[in-house]
Tab-separated table of C-alpha atoms in Angstrom:
chain	number	residue	atom	x	y	z
A	962	UNK	CA	-36.502	40.597	-16.202
A	963	UNK	CA	-38.474	37.564	-15.022
A	964	UNK	CA	-36.281	35.284	-17.164
A	965	UNK	CA	-33.144	36.793	-15.635
A	966	UNK	CA	-34.317	36.276	-12.058
A	967	UNK	CA	-35.437	32.708	-12.891
A	968	UNK	CA	-32.005	32.027	-14.373
A	969	UNK	CA	-30.323	33.445	-11.263
A	970	UNK	CA	-32.432	31.265	-8.951
A	971	UNK	CA	-31.689	28.139	-11.031
A	972	UNK	CA	-27.964	28.963	-10.970
A	973	UNK	CA	-27.971	29.286	-7.189
A	974	UNK	CA	-29.817	25.968	-6.840
A	975	UNK	CA	-27.371	24.280	-9.210
A	976	UNK	CA	-24.397	25.594	-7.234
A	977	UNK	CA	-25.952	24.503	-3.954
A	978	UNK	CA	-26.383	20.991	-5.327
A	979	UNK	CA	-22.678	20.868	-6.202
A	980	UNK	CA	-21.480	21.850	-2.729
A	981	UNK	CA	-19.891	19.160	-0.610
A	982	UNK	CA	-22.166	17.963	2.160
A	983	UNK	CA	-19.326	16.341	4.048
A	984	UNK	CA	-18.601	12.631	4.276
A	985	UNK	CA	-21.443	10.177	4.181
A	986	UNK	CA	-21.936	8.609	7.603
A	987	UNK	CA	-22.585	4.958	8.380
A	988	UNK	CA	-24.974	3.537	11.006
A	989	UNK	CA	-22.279	3.962	13.687
A	990	UNK	CA	-22.002	7.680	12.915
A	991	UNK	CA	-18.505	7.279	11.469
A	992	UNK	CA	-17.616	8.344	7.905
A	993	UNK	CA	-18.055	5.591	5.350
A	994	UNK	CA	-14.607	4.872	3.835
A	995	UNK	CA	-14.180	5.639	0.172
A	996	UNK	CA	-12.221	3.013	-1.702
A	997	UNK	CA	-8.895	4.242	-3.042
A	998	UNK	CA	-8.538	3.685	-6.797
A	999	UNK	CA	-5.006	3.140	-8.059
A	1000	UNK	CA	-4.635	4.970	-11.369
A	1001	UNK	CA	-1.956	4.330	-13.995
A	1002	UNK	CA	-0.228	7.503	-12.751
A	1003	UNK	CA	-0.321	6.173	-9.178
A	1004	UNK	CA	1.171	2.854	-10.346
A	1005	UNK	CA	4.219	4.730	-11.598
A	1006	UNK	CA	4.508	6.932	-8.497
A	1007	UNK	CA	3.693	4.609	-5.576
A	1008	UNK	CA	7.173	3.016	-5.270
A	1009	UNK	CA	8.923	6.400	-5.147
A	1010	UNK	CA	6.404	7.821	-2.665
A	1011	UNK	CA	6.785	4.851	-0.347
A	1012	UNK	CA	10.575	4.827	-0.671
A	1013	UNK	CA	10.703	8.556	0.057
A	1014	UNK	CA	8.573	8.165	3.181
A	1015	UNK	CA	10.498	5.126	4.400
A	1016	UNK	CA	13.829	6.865	3.839
A	1017	UNK	CA	12.613	9.941	5.707
A	1018	UNK	CA	11.554	7.753	8.653
A	1019	UNK	CA	14.882	5.923	8.542
A	1020	UNK	CA	16.867	9.160	8.330
A	1021	UNK	CA	15.001	10.512	11.374
A	1022	UNK	CA	16.185	7.403	13.231
A	1023	UNK	CA	19.783	7.775	11.974
A	1024	UNK	CA	19.465	4.829	9.583
A	1025	UNK	CA	20.789	4.458	6.035
A	1026	UNK	CA	18.295	4.754	3.163
A	1027	UNK	CA	16.922	1.799	1.203
A	1028	UNK	CA	16.772	1.452	-2.572
A	1029	UNK	CA	14.138	-0.336	-4.606
A	1030	UNK	CA	14.946	-3.871	-5.733
A	1031	UNK	CA	13.245	-5.124	-8.903
A	1032	UNK	CA	13.613	-8.729	-7.754
A	1033	UNK	CA	11.920	-7.993	-4.423
A	1034	UNK	CA	9.251	-6.049	-6.334
A	1035	UNK	CA	8.490	-9.020	-8.581
A	1036	UNK	CA	8.093	-11.256	-5.515
A	1037	UNK	CA	5.872	-8.649	-3.763
A	1038	UNK	CA	3.604	-8.177	-6.776
A	1039	UNK	CA	3.220	-11.935	-7.287
A	1040	UNK	CA	2.342	-12.477	-3.624
A	1041	UNK	CA	-0.185	-9.619	-3.596
A	1042	UNK	CA	-2.032	-11.216	-6.513
A	1043	UNK	CA	-1.808	-14.631	-4.847
A	1044	UNK	CA	-3.259	-13.320	-1.582
A	1045	UNK	CA	-6.190	-11.917	-3.552
A	1046	UNK	CA	-6.724	-15.286	-5.236
A	1047	UNK	CA	-6.660	-16.959	-1.807
A	1048	UNK	CA	-8.840	-14.183	-0.364
A	1049	UNK	CA	-6.708	-13.924	2.753
A	1050	UNK	CA	-3.742	-11.853	3.862
A	1051	UNK	CA	-1.079	-14.212	5.051
A	1052	UNK	CA	2.589	-14.956	4.469
A	1053	UNK	CA	2.204	-18.297	2.690
A	1054	UNK	CA	1.574	-18.642	-1.010
A	1055	UNK	CA	-1.107	-20.864	-2.476
A	1056	UNK	CA	1.730	-23.252	-3.286
A	1057	UNK	CA	2.867	-23.185	0.400
A	1058	UNK	CA	5.783	-20.900	-0.503
A	1059	UNK	CA	7.376	-18.675	2.121
A	1060	UNK	CA	8.587	-15.114	1.534
A	1061	UNK	CA	12.123	-16.532	1.238
A	1062	UNK	CA	11.000	-19.031	-1.400
A	1063	UNK	CA	9.357	-16.266	-3.409
A	1064	UNK	CA	12.345	-13.893	-3.388
A	1065	UNK	CA	14.691	-16.723	-4.391
A	1066	UNK	CA	12.414	-17.571	-7.349
A	1067	UNK	CA	12.909	-13.997	-8.513
A	1068	UNK	CA	16.705	-14.323	-8.262
A	1069	UNK	CA	17.171	-12.218	-5.125
A	1070	UNK	CA	20.337	-13.450	-3.404
A	1071	UNK	CA	20.413	-10.978	-0.500
A	1072	UNK	CA	19.099	-11.704	2.973
A	1073	UNK	CA	15.374	-11.411	3.564
A	1074	UNK	CA	14.608	-9.160	6.520
A	1075	UNK	CA	10.852	-9.392	6.398
A	1076	UNK	CA	7.518	-9.100	4.675
A	1077	UNK	CA	4.617	-6.835	5.643
A	1078	UNK	CA	1.193	-7.556	4.209
A	1079	UNK	CA	-2.163	-5.806	4.234
A	1080	UNK	CA	-5.687	-6.227	2.917
A	1081	UNK	CA	-7.377	-2.822	2.756
A	1082	UNK	CA	-9.282	-0.229	0.758
A	1083	UNK	CA	-6.740	2.461	1.701
A	1084	UNK	CA	-3.769	3.960	-0.095
A	1085	UNK	CA	-0.111	3.152	0.369
A	1086	UNK	CA	0.591	5.970	2.844
A	1087	UNK	CA	-2.250	4.974	5.174
A	1088	UNK	CA	-1.041	1.369	4.925
A	1089	UNK	CA	2.578	2.358	5.640
A	1090	UNK	CA	1.381	4.375	8.635
A	1091	UNK	CA	-0.525	1.345	9.963
A	1092	UNK	CA	2.624	-0.807	9.613
A	1093	UNK	CA	4.598	1.843	11.512
A	1094	UNK	CA	2.111	1.640	14.409
A	1095	UNK	CA	2.890	-2.012	15.148
A	1096	UNK	CA	6.268	-3.097	16.455
A	1097	UNK	CA	6.705	-6.256	14.346
A	1098	UNK	CA	5.890	-4.549	11.037
A	1099	UNK	CA	7.762	-1.357	11.961
A	1100	UNK	CA	10.876	-3.415	12.758
A	1101	UNK	CA	10.858	-4.815	9.208
A	1102	UNK	CA	10.867	-1.303	7.774
A	1103	UNK	CA	13.338	0.159	10.278
A	1104	UNK	CA	15.826	-2.734	10.466
A	1105	UNK	CA	19.311	-1.144	10.305
A	1106	UNK	CA	20.519	-4.004	8.059
A	1107	UNK	CA	17.979	-3.189	5.330
A	1108	UNK	CA	19.467	-1.787	2.144
A	1109	UNK	CA	16.696	-2.743	-0.280
A	1110	UNK	CA	12.915	-2.807	-0.310
A	1111	UNK	CA	9.965	-3.227	-2.619
A	1112	UNK	CA	6.271	-2.483	-2.456
A	1113	UNK	CA	3.846	-4.549	-4.507
A	1114	UNK	CA	0.075	-4.525	-4.736
A	1115	UNK	CA	-2.936	-5.933	-6.487
A	1116	UNK	CA	-6.207	-4.047	-6.640
A	1117	UNK	CA	-9.412	-6.010	-7.160
A	1118	UNK	CA	-12.307	-4.550	-9.199
A	1119	UNK	CA	-14.115	-4.012	-5.849
A	1120	UNK	CA	-11.349	-1.566	-4.863
A	1121	UNK	CA	-9.774	-3.858	-2.244
A	1122	UNK	CA	-5.977	-3.571	-2.337
A	1123	UNK	CA	-3.594	-6.299	-1.285
A	1124	UNK	CA	-0.266	-4.734	-0.265
A	1125	UNK	CA	3.101	-6.483	0.199
A	1126	UNK	CA	6.289	-4.779	1.383
A	1127	UNK	CA	9.578	-6.676	1.428
A	1128	UNK	CA	12.901	-5.612	2.889
A	1129	UNK	CA	16.287	-7.218	2.419
A	1130	UNK	CA	19.971	-6.522	2.439
A	1131	UNK	CA	23.410	-7.822	1.674
A	1132	UNK	CA	25.090	-8.459	5.018
A	1133	UNK	CA	26.916	-11.326	6.659
A	1134	UNK	CA	24.662	-13.562	8.643
């Protein structure tokens, strides 16, 4: 009987140790962010998740949907990696290239509408939400002329993610 009660007590202690104690707090009393890790499954799903969210936002505003462009994606992925190498989020490549230069290198012949960039430890939906909170970056996503888009990223071993979103379209200038 003693062994059974000892086993029960140990089980309760083990379960208590497994319970979530809530987020860990930093010195300012705010939760310490947990770095988002992009898994191979996420890599395959991120473009569709972002496109679905963008198209829902666009539909709510009465705008046509966008489709993913592989040429824009190649330019976005290359720039995300380049921003990491430069250790700064900005619109110029290490070779002084502009977003227009980079999409042309990938063979994209449509019109560039814009490029949104981010350096963060957060996932694509939090990043998209942040872009939607600022007029300049929101306008790139919600431009009525946009017919194509791409999301690219590079995640460093530290967990930092460099995000690039490009929009473009085929319209007369």
